[in-house]
mmCIF file of C-alpha atoms and ligand atoms in Angstrom:
data_model
loop_
_atom_site.group_PDB
_atom_site.id
_atom_site.type_symbol
_atom_site.label_atom_id
_atom_site.label_comp_id
_atom_site.label_asym_id
_atom_site.label_seq_id
_atom_site.Cartn_x
_atom_site.Cartn_y
_atom_site.Cartn_z
ATOM 1 C CA UNK A 1 15.430 -12.333 -4.338
ATOM 2 C CA UNK A 2 15.426 -9.334 -6.643
ATOM 3 C CA UNK A 3 15.975 -6.134 -4.658
ATOM 4 C CA UNK A 4 16.547 -2.613 -5.934
ATOM 5 C CA UNK A 5 17.011 0.573 -3.948
ATOM 6 C CA UNK A 6 15.997 3.518 -6.137
ATOM 7 C CA UNK A 7 16.631 7.180 -5.395
ATOM 8 C CA UNK A 8 14.814 10.410 -6.173
ATOM 9 C CA UNK A 9 17.372 13.162 -5.791
ATOM 10 C CA UNK A 10 14.804 15.982 -5.642
ATOM 11 C CA UNK A 11 13.128 14.741 -2.454
ATOM 12 C CA UNK A 12 15.980 12.433 -1.343
ATOM 13 C CA UNK A 13 13.490 9.561 -1.272
ATOM 14 C CA UNK A 14 14.410 5.902 -1.436
ATOM 15 C CA UNK A 15 11.987 3.554 -3.139
ATOM 16 C CA UNK A 16 12.365 -0.214 -2.997
ATOM 17 C CA UNK A 17 11.497 -2.781 -5.619
ATOM 18 C CA UNK A 18 11.123 -6.384 -4.450
ATOM 19 C CA UNK A 19 10.432 -9.658 -6.230
ATOM 20 C CA UNK A 20 11.264 -13.304 -5.680
ATOM 21 C CA UNK A 21 12.260 -14.117 -9.257
ATOM 22 C CA UNK A 22 12.498 -12.874 -12.825
ATOM 23 C CA UNK A 23 9.169 -13.278 -14.569
ATOM 24 C CA UNK A 24 7.328 -13.049 -11.261
ATOM 25 C CA UNK A 25 5.305 -10.622 -9.212
ATOM 26 C CA UNK A 26 6.888 -7.475 -7.791
ATOM 27 C CA UNK A 27 6.042 -4.840 -5.223
ATOM 28 C CA UNK A 28 7.374 -1.330 -4.766
ATOM 29 C CA UNK A 29 7.585 0.655 -1.529
ATOM 30 C CA UNK A 30 7.327 4.478 -1.523
ATOM 31 C CA UNK A 31 7.436 5.193 -5.272
ATOM 32 C CA UNK A 32 7.845 8.828 -6.401
ATOM 33 C CA UNK A 33 5.599 10.218 -9.158
ATOM 34 C CA UNK A 34 8.416 11.749 -11.220
ATOM 35 C CA UNK A 35 10.232 8.398 -11.320
ATOM 36 C CA UNK A 36 7.359 6.275 -12.575
ATOM 37 C CA UNK A 37 8.758 6.034 -16.127
ATOM 38 C CA UNK A 38 12.006 4.744 -14.676
ATOM 39 C CA UNK A 39 10.217 2.118 -12.544
ATOM 40 C CA UNK A 40 8.146 0.914 -15.477
ATOM 41 C CA UNK A 41 11.271 0.627 -17.611
ATOM 42 C CA UNK A 42 13.041 -1.347 -14.869
ATOM 43 C CA UNK A 43 10.042 -3.660 -14.497
ATOM 44 C CA UNK A 44 10.266 -4.411 -18.212
ATOM 45 C CA UNK A 45 14.038 -4.918 -18.065
ATOM 46 C CA UNK A 46 13.775 -7.302 -15.111
ATOM 47 C CA UNK A 47 10.711 -9.028 -16.590
ATOM 48 C CA UNK A 48 8.571 -8.288 -13.528
ATOM 49 C CA UNK A 49 4.862 -7.752 -13.109
ATOM 50 C CA UNK A 50 4.094 -5.043 -10.554
ATOM 51 C CA UNK A 51 1.181 -6.203 -8.411
ATOM 52 C CA UNK A 52 1.436 -3.901 -5.383
ATOM 53 C CA UNK A 53 2.537 -0.288 -4.831
ATOM 54 C CA UNK A 54 2.811 0.557 -1.151
ATOM 55 C CA UNK A 55 3.350 3.803 0.752
ATOM 56 C CA UNK A 56 4.736 3.622 4.292
ATOM 57 C CA UNK A 57 2.744 6.772 5.127
ATOM 58 C CA UNK A 58 1.157 9.832 3.525
ATOM 59 C CA UNK A 59 4.183 11.779 2.309
ATOM 60 C CA UNK A 60 4.566 15.549 2.641
ATOM 61 C CA UNK A 61 7.722 16.048 0.593
ATOM 62 C CA UNK A 62 6.906 14.386 -2.731
ATOM 63 C CA UNK A 63 3.899 13.230 -4.703
ATOM 64 C CA UNK A 64 3.429 9.503 -4.476
ATOM 65 C CA UNK A 65 3.736 7.300 -7.548
ATOM 66 C CA UNK A 66 0.911 5.046 -6.338
ATOM 67 C CA UNK A 67 -1.825 6.427 -8.596
ATOM 68 C CA UNK A 68 0.337 6.629 -11.707
ATOM 69 C CA UNK A 69 1.700 3.113 -11.211
ATOM 70 C CA UNK A 70 -1.835 1.782 -10.739
ATOM 71 C CA UNK A 71 -2.919 3.485 -13.968
ATOM 72 C CA UNK A 72 0.116 2.211 -15.875
ATOM 73 C CA UNK A 73 0.359 -1.347 -14.507
ATOM 74 C CA UNK A 74 -3.079 -2.025 -12.932
ATOM 75 C CA UNK A 75 -1.352 -2.863 -9.669
ATOM 76 C CA UNK A 76 -3.010 -2.770 -6.263
ATOM 77 C CA UNK A 77 -2.379 0.380 -4.175
ATOM 78 C CA UNK A 78 -1.699 -0.305 -0.513
ATOM 79 C CA UNK A 79 -1.483 1.819 2.656
ATOM 80 C CA UNK A 80 -2.229 1.436 6.342
ATOM 81 C CA UNK A 81 -5.788 1.522 7.618
ATOM 82 C CA UNK A 82 -5.269 4.957 9.226
ATOM 83 C CA UNK A 83 -4.285 6.660 5.967
ATOM 84 C CA UNK A 84 -6.301 9.700 4.930
ATOM 85 C CA UNK A 85 -5.733 8.973 1.230
ATOM 86 C CA UNK A 86 -9.197 8.921 -0.346
ATOM 87 C CA UNK A 87 -9.000 5.505 -1.948
ATOM 88 C CA UNK A 88 -6.359 2.843 -1.903
ATOM 89 C CA UNK A 89 -7.145 -0.670 -3.088
ATOM 90 C CA UNK A 90 -6.067 -2.362 0.092
ATOM 91 C CA UNK A 91 -5.526 -1.216 3.655
ATOM 92 C CA UNK A 92 -3.243 -3.017 6.084
ATOM 93 C CA UNK A 93 -3.318 -3.267 9.849
ATOM 94 C CA UNK A 94 -0.669 -4.073 12.433
ATOM 95 C CA UNK A 95 0.245 -7.757 12.561
ATOM 96 C CA UNK A 96 -0.925 -8.541 9.036
ATOM 97 C CA UNK A 97 1.226 -9.660 6.117
ATOM 98 C CA UNK A 98 2.023 -7.762 2.932
ATOM 99 C CA UNK A 99 2.448 -10.500 0.356
ATOM 100 C CA UNK A 100 3.240 -11.130 -3.273
ATOM 101 C CA UNK A 101 4.413 -14.330 -4.913
ATOM 102 C CA UNK A 102 7.454 -15.548 -2.970
ATOM 103 C CA UNK A 103 7.793 -12.458 -0.755
ATOM 104 C CA UNK A 104 6.140 -11.872 2.600
ATOM 105 C CA UNK A 105 6.609 -8.768 4.756
ATOM 106 C CA UNK A 106 5.388 -8.372 8.311
ATOM 107 C CA UNK A 107 3.253 -5.272 8.772
ATOM 108 C CA UNK A 108 4.091 -3.203 11.856
ATOM 109 C CA UNK A 109 2.233 -0.052 12.828
ATOM 110 C CA UNK A 110 4.882 2.495 13.825
ATOM 111 C CA UNK A 111 3.090 5.848 14.339
ATOM 112 C CA UNK A 112 4.883 9.011 15.418
ATOM 113 C CA UNK A 113 6.189 10.699 12.269
ATOM 114 C CA UNK A 114 2.565 10.568 11.109
ATOM 115 C CA UNK A 115 -0.415 8.700 12.531
ATOM 116 C CA UNK A 116 -0.456 6.438 9.464
ATOM 117 C CA UNK A 117 3.204 5.323 9.484
ATOM 118 C CA UNK A 118 4.015 1.664 8.960
ATOM 119 C CA UNK A 119 7.204 -0.381 8.789
ATOM 120 C CA UNK A 120 7.576 -3.597 6.812
ATOM 121 C CA UNK A 121 9.733 -6.422 8.090
ATOM 122 C CA UNK A 122 11.559 -9.270 6.390
ATOM 123 C CA UNK A 123 13.805 -11.781 8.172
ATOM 124 C CA UNK A 124 16.984 -9.814 7.376
ATOM 125 C CA UNK A 125 15.746 -6.239 6.851
ATOM 126 C CA UNK A 126 13.176 -3.647 7.780
ATOM 127 C CA UNK A 127 11.722 -0.829 5.695
ATOM 128 C CA UNK A 128 11.241 1.923 8.251
ATOM 129 C CA UNK A 129 9.654 4.717 6.218
ATOM 130 C CA UNK A 130 10.295 7.996 8.060
ATOM 131 C CA UNK A 131 10.038 6.431 11.503
ATOM 132 C CA UNK A 132 13.696 5.457 11.877
ATOM 133 C CA UNK A 133 16.233 7.100 9.572
ATOM 134 C CA UNK A 134 19.991 6.558 9.368
ATOM 135 C CA UNK A 135 21.372 8.501 12.353
ATOM 136 C CA UNK A 136 18.078 10.315 12.589
ATOM 137 C CA UNK A 137 14.326 9.946 13.069
ATOM 138 C CA UNK A 138 11.414 11.410 11.117
ATOM 139 C CA UNK A 139 10.079 14.755 12.286
ATOM 140 C CA UNK A 140 6.952 14.627 14.427
ATOM 141 C CA UNK A 141 5.692 18.206 14.178
ATOM 142 C CA UNK A 142 2.954 17.896 11.525
ATOM 143 C CA UNK A 143 0.469 15.418 9.983
ATOM 144 C CA UNK A 144 -0.670 14.266 13.441
ATOM 145 C CA UNK A 145 2.924 13.497 14.333
ATOM 146 C CA UNK A 146 3.536 12.520 17.924
ATOM 147 C CA UNK A 147 7.010 12.279 19.459
ATOM 148 C CA UNK A 148 5.750 10.090 22.293
ATOM 149 C CA UNK A 149 4.193 7.597 19.874
ATOM 150 C CA UNK A 150 7.380 7.628 17.807
ATOM 151 C CA UNK A 151 9.479 6.822 20.864
ATOM 152 C CA UNK A 152 7.250 3.785 21.503
ATOM 153 C CA UNK A 153 7.427 2.739 17.841
ATOM 154 C CA UNK A 154 11.211 2.971 17.750
ATOM 155 C CA UNK A 155 12.210 1.721 21.187
ATOM 156 C CA UNK A 156 9.512 -0.891 21.742
ATOM 157 C CA UNK A 157 9.110 -2.190 18.219
ATOM 158 C CA UNK A 158 11.938 -1.482 15.781
ATOM 159 C CA UNK A 159 14.883 -1.644 18.178
ATOM 160 C CA UNK A 160 13.659 -5.033 19.389
ATOM 161 C CA UNK A 161 14.542 -6.528 16.028
ATOM 162 C CA UNK A 162 17.885 -8.400 15.901
ATOM 163 C CA UNK A 163 20.909 -6.054 15.789
ATOM 164 C CA UNK A 164 21.927 -7.481 12.414
ATOM 165 C CA UNK A 165 18.650 -6.415 10.754
ATOM 166 C CA UNK A 166 19.303 -4.048 7.854
ATOM 167 C CA UNK A 167 17.515 -0.703 8.079
ATOM 168 C CA UNK A 168 16.236 0.706 4.790
ATOM 169 C CA UNK A 169 14.630 4.126 5.370
ATOM 170 C CA UNK A 170 12.406 6.216 3.081
ATOM 171 C CA UNK A 171 14.924 9.070 2.976
ATOM 172 C CA UNK A 172 18.514 9.975 3.427
ATOM 173 C CA UNK A 173 19.899 13.465 2.970
ATOM 174 C CA UNK A 174 23.596 12.650 3.408
ATOM 175 C CA UNK A 175 24.033 9.805 0.943
ATOM 176 C CA UNK A 176 23.864 6.857 3.335
ATOM 177 C CA UNK A 177 21.947 3.969 1.821
ATOM 178 C CA UNK A 178 21.549 1.370 4.546
ATOM 179 C CA UNK A 179 22.230 0.815 8.221
ATOM 180 C CA UNK A 180 21.466 -1.878 10.804
ATOM 181 C CA UNK A 181 19.425 -1.886 13.988
ATOM 182 C CA UNK A 182 22.624 -2.444 16.002
ATOM 183 C CA UNK A 183 24.350 0.494 14.342
ATOM 184 C CA UNK A 184 21.424 2.812 14.988
ATOM 185 C CA UNK A 185 21.224 1.713 18.627
ATOM 186 C CA UNK A 186 24.909 2.583 19.019
ATOM 187 C CA UNK A 187 25.282 5.727 16.945
ATOM 188 C CA UNK A 188 21.920 7.397 16.254
ATOM 189 C CA UNK A 189 22.108 10.685 18.224
ATOM 190 C CA UNK A 190 18.299 10.923 18.498
ATOM 191 C CA UNK A 191 18.229 7.627 20.352
ATOM 192 C CA UNK A 192 20.657 8.738 23.060
ATOM 193 C CA UNK A 193 17.887 9.750 25.408
ATOM 194 C CA UNK A 194 17.280 8.480 28.913
ATOM 195 C CA UNK A 195 13.485 8.640 28.798
ATOM 196 C CA UNK A 196 10.471 9.227 26.630
ATOM 197 C CA UNK A 197 10.211 12.743 28.134
ATOM 198 C CA UNK A 198 13.714 13.559 26.991
ATOM 199 C CA UNK A 199 12.898 12.305 23.479
ATOM 200 C CA UNK A 200 9.728 14.435 23.344
ATOM 201 C CA UNK A 201 11.692 17.516 24.437
ATOM 202 C CA UNK A 202 14.362 16.816 21.823
ATOM 203 C CA UNK A 203 11.828 16.414 19.002
ATOM 204 C CA UNK A 204 9.853 19.489 20.090
ATOM 205 C CA UNK A 205 12.983 21.644 20.054
ATOM 206 C CA UNK A 206 13.897 20.995 16.400
ATOM 207 C CA UNK A 207 11.843 23.831 14.802
ATOM 208 C CA UNK A 208 12.285 22.588 11.235
ATOM 209 C CA UNK A 209 10.961 24.498 8.209
ATOM 210 C CA UNK A 210 8.080 22.840 6.395
ATOM 211 C CA UNK A 211 9.022 20.739 3.338
ATOM 212 C CA UNK A 212 9.001 22.823 0.138
ATOM 213 C CA UNK A 213 6.512 20.516 -1.521
ATOM 214 C CA UNK A 214 4.193 20.140 1.474
ATOM 215 C CA UNK A 215 1.305 22.329 0.275
ATOM 216 C CA UNK A 216 1.248 20.483 -3.034
ATOM 217 C CA UNK A 217 2.200 16.984 -1.960
ATOM 218 C CA UNK A 218 -0.177 16.422 0.953
ATOM 219 C CA UNK A 219 -3.411 17.313 -0.899
ATOM 220 C CA UNK A 220 -2.241 15.387 -3.991
ATOM 221 C CA UNK A 221 -1.391 12.340 -1.927
ATOM 222 C CA UNK A 222 -4.801 12.402 -0.276
ATOM 223 C CA UNK A 223 -6.487 12.051 -3.665
ATOM 224 C CA UNK A 224 -4.843 9.160 -5.472
ATOM 225 C CA UNK A 225 -7.967 7.011 -5.802
ATOM 226 C CA UNK A 226 -9.003 5.565 -9.152
ATOM 227 C CA UNK A 227 -12.028 7.499 -10.336
ATOM 228 C CA UNK A 228 -14.979 5.131 -10.298
ATOM 229 C CA UNK A 229 -17.110 7.773 -12.067
ATOM 230 C CA UNK A 230 -16.137 6.726 -15.577
ATOM 231 C CA UNK A 231 -17.044 3.130 -14.843
ATOM 232 C CA UNK A 232 -20.403 4.347 -13.506
ATOM 233 C CA UNK A 233 -21.016 6.567 -16.546
ATOM 234 C CA UNK A 234 -20.643 3.538 -18.782
ATOM 235 C CA UNK A 235 -23.287 1.720 -16.777
ATOM 236 C CA UNK A 236 -20.881 -0.769 -15.252
ATOM 237 C CA UNK A 237 -21.421 0.175 -11.609
ATOM 238 C CA UNK A 238 -24.052 -1.221 -9.322
ATOM 239 C CA UNK A 239 -25.128 0.531 -6.140
ATOM 240 C CA UNK A 240 -24.830 -1.678 -3.060
ATOM 241 C CA UNK A 241 -28.530 -1.274 -2.188
ATOM 242 C CA UNK A 242 -29.477 -2.832 -5.528
ATOM 243 C CA UNK A 243 -26.766 -5.502 -5.407
ATOM 244 C CA UNK A 244 -28.154 -6.650 -2.044
ATOM 245 C CA UNK A 245 -31.426 -7.595 -3.750
ATOM 246 C CA UNK A 246 -29.549 -9.939 -6.113
ATOM 247 C CA UNK A 247 -28.070 -12.220 -3.450
ATOM 248 C CA UNK A 248 -28.964 -15.840 -4.168
ATOM 249 C CA UNK A 249 -30.299 -15.118 -7.652
ATOM 250 C CA UNK A 250 -29.138 -17.812 -10.117
ATOM 251 C CA UNK A 251 -28.434 -15.385 -12.969
ATOM 252 C CA UNK A 252 -25.678 -13.498 -11.147
ATOM 253 C CA UNK A 253 -22.368 -14.387 -9.565
ATOM 254 C CA UNK A 254 -20.642 -12.199 -6.985
ATOM 255 C CA UNK A 255 -16.876 -12.329 -7.516
ATOM 256 C CA UNK A 256 -14.645 -11.395 -4.568
ATOM 257 C CA UNK A 257 -11.321 -9.984 -5.806
ATOM 258 C CA UNK A 258 -9.741 -9.503 -2.386
ATOM 259 C CA UNK A 259 -7.073 -11.591 -0.706
ATOM 260 C CA UNK A 260 -7.847 -14.393 1.684
ATOM 261 C CA UNK A 261 -6.651 -12.327 4.659
ATOM 262 C CA UNK A 262 -9.125 -9.547 3.811
ATOM 263 C CA UNK A 263 -11.978 -12.062 3.533
ATOM 264 C CA UNK A 264 -11.097 -13.507 6.918
ATOM 265 C CA UNK A 265 -10.807 -10.069 8.511
ATOM 266 C CA UNK A 266 -13.846 -8.334 7.009
ATOM 267 C CA UNK A 267 -16.184 -11.148 5.927
ATOM 268 C CA UNK A 268 -17.597 -11.856 2.483
ATOM 269 C CA UNK A 269 -20.847 -11.496 0.551
ATOM 270 C CA UNK A 270 -22.832 -14.731 1.029
ATOM 271 C CA UNK A 271 -22.443 -17.087 -1.915
ATOM 272 C CA UNK A 272 -19.623 -15.130 -3.540
ATOM 273 C CA UNK A 273 -16.778 -16.796 -5.407
ATOM 274 C CA UNK A 274 -13.166 -15.993 -4.578
ATOM 275 C CA UNK A 275 -10.995 -14.972 -7.552
ATOM 276 C CA UNK A 276 -8.065 -12.821 -6.271
ATOM 277 C CA UNK A 277 -7.285 -9.740 -8.330
ATOM 278 C CA UNK A 278 -3.649 -10.579 -9.281
ATOM 279 C CA UNK A 279 -4.884 -13.612 -11.298
ATOM 280 C CA UNK A 280 -7.711 -11.645 -12.931
ATOM 281 C CA UNK A 281 -6.447 -11.535 -16.491
ATOM 282 C CA UNK A 282 -5.754 -15.275 -16.517
ATOM 283 C CA UNK A 283 -9.286 -15.914 -15.260
ATOM 284 C CA UNK A 284 -10.795 -13.601 -17.896
ATOM 285 C CA UNK A 285 -8.937 -15.114 -20.830
ATOM 286 C CA UNK A 286 -10.555 -17.737 -23.039
ATOM 287 C CA UNK A 287 -10.678 -20.965 -21.014
ATOM 288 C CA UNK A 288 -10.331 -19.019 -17.735
ATOM 289 C CA UNK A 289 -12.840 -19.644 -14.984
ATOM 290 C CA UNK A 290 -14.440 -16.176 -15.114
ATOM 291 C CA UNK A 291 -14.655 -16.291 -18.898
ATOM 292 C CA UNK A 292 -16.519 -19.619 -18.654
ATOM 293 C CA UNK A 293 -18.758 -18.428 -15.841
ATOM 294 C CA UNK A 294 -19.736 -15.314 -17.784
ATOM 295 C CA UNK A 295 -21.326 -17.510 -20.462
ATOM 296 C CA UNK A 296 -24.264 -18.168 -18.140
ATOM 297 C CA UNK A 297 -24.114 -15.512 -15.424
ATOM 298 C CA UNK A 298 -23.630 -11.799 -14.957
ATOM 299 C CA UNK A 299 -20.402 -11.203 -13.059
ATOM 300 C CA UNK A 300 -20.591 -8.709 -10.184
ATOM 301 C CA UNK A 301 -17.063 -7.896 -9.028
ATOM 302 C CA UNK A 302 -16.356 -6.530 -5.602
ATOM 303 C CA UNK A 303 -13.322 -5.711 -3.444
ATOM 304 C CA UNK A 304 -12.635 -3.594 -0.358
ATOM 305 C CA UNK A 305 -13.277 -0.039 -1.656
ATOM 306 C CA UNK A 306 -14.208 -0.480 -5.316
ATOM 307 C CA UNK A 307 -10.797 0.253 -6.841
ATOM 308 C CA UNK A 308 -9.730 -3.263 -7.789
ATOM 309 C CA UNK A 309 -13.276 -4.083 -8.924
ATOM 310 C CA UNK A 310 -13.468 -0.943 -11.089
ATOM 311 C CA UNK A 311 -10.224 -1.945 -12.813
ATOM 312 C CA UNK A 312 -11.538 -5.508 -13.099
ATOM 313 C CA UNK A 313 -14.688 -4.333 -14.885
ATOM 314 C CA UNK A 314 -12.569 -2.470 -17.397
ATOM 315 C CA UNK A 315 -10.371 -5.548 -17.902
ATOM 316 C CA UNK A 316 -13.451 -7.751 -18.313
ATOM 317 C CA UNK A 317 -14.963 -5.413 -20.883
ATOM 318 C CA UNK A 318 -11.627 -5.362 -22.733
ATOM 319 C CA UNK A 319 -11.655 -9.174 -22.682
ATOM 320 C CA UNK A 320 -15.148 -9.357 -24.156
ATOM 321 C CA UNK A 321 -16.918 -10.181 -20.887
ATOM 322 C CA UNK A 322 -19.548 -7.539 -21.508
ATOM 323 C CA UNK A 323 -22.019 -8.275 -18.727
ATOM 324 C CA UNK A 324 -19.478 -7.587 -15.970
ATOM 325 C CA UNK A 325 -20.159 -4.830 -13.467
ATOM 326 C CA UNK A 326 -18.932 -3.975 -9.994
ATOM 327 C CA UNK A 327 -20.231 -2.829 -6.643
ATOM 328 C CA UNK A 328 -19.412 0.841 -6.395
ATOM 329 C CA UNK A 329 -17.453 1.664 -3.256
ATOM 330 C CA UNK A 330 -16.759 -2.007 -2.550
ATOM 331 C CA UNK A 331 -17.396 -3.814 0.690
ATOM 332 C CA UNK A 332 -17.065 -0.554 2.642
ATOM 333 C CA UNK A 333 -20.153 0.798 0.825
ATOM 334 C CA UNK A 334 -21.850 -2.600 1.106
ATOM 335 C CA UNK A 335 -21.466 -2.445 4.899
ATOM 336 C CA UNK A 336 -22.858 1.094 5.000
ATOM 337 C CA UNK A 337 -25.868 -0.155 3.024
ATOM 338 C CA UNK A 338 -26.305 -2.883 5.669
ATOM 339 C CA UNK A 339 -25.567 -5.686 3.210
ATOM 340 C CA UNK A 340 -25.258 -9.130 4.818
ATOM 341 C CA UNK A 341 -21.790 -10.518 5.445
ATOM 342 C CA UNK A 342 -20.608 -14.027 6.079
ATOM 343 C CA UNK A 343 -17.765 -14.419 8.597
HETATM 344 FE FE1 FE2 B 1 7.382 11.508 5.620
#
């Protein structure tokens, strides 16, 4: 496995780059906007293709690199389903998997620091975001934080992992880089409480100042979505209400860009073909299945919220597939328009 722990010394944020092999797909957890050039350079040096950029939660202390990485690499942006970010390509729920080629992370909802906090688990390590820090825990006094929920997340979820599990947090302010579950159980002062009540009292007595960047970072991080307006202005967007009338018509083909797990969870447009977004360019190239299909049919891309499909339309146009369009707002908008779904 390729694994890199990257540091932003302004916000003391750790970001993590993961891949199974050189030349393969990569994902990054908690990227920082100011470091995007560095990540892109590293991706080139390691010969990796970034396919997913993931935030463990909506950050208050730095601006996320999700939007910039999506614009630079056309990767999929990923957050939990509770996130208040306007648009991310893909939303995860507890118990699901976060996957790229050769790497699979368990998705665990660990609210408390915020109500959209997630941890990601591999057999030997866990990425804990700001839920569990090294000898500390994430503050719970803003962004719908909840000390009681955090106690549950830590004691009933994270601390149940094997003691040998490495803990990789989203921050460290003292220079520690990694810990283990066993070490935190033994030495984390915040965890030396006899009850949930005691933990709540402890967290409520901290009275921390707000992060310096908070007033800038939170609003910025809520608006990272790819603007679908430009795609619409070029005439490449289709409103769901109109797309519904095209179901079953021989001259069009609905192309589902989502992952299999999303199709199983949320259903699919009847008669649509499955062509996952990470393989898009291959499928659009000469001899690719979408390139061939476009010779006789208009391609109508769709995904969960319209972000992947908007990028796909642009890629199709760039590849000479000029009839391609997408369903604006994705399956979420399709559902609102009462479009039929196959489960
Ligand atoms: Fe945070």
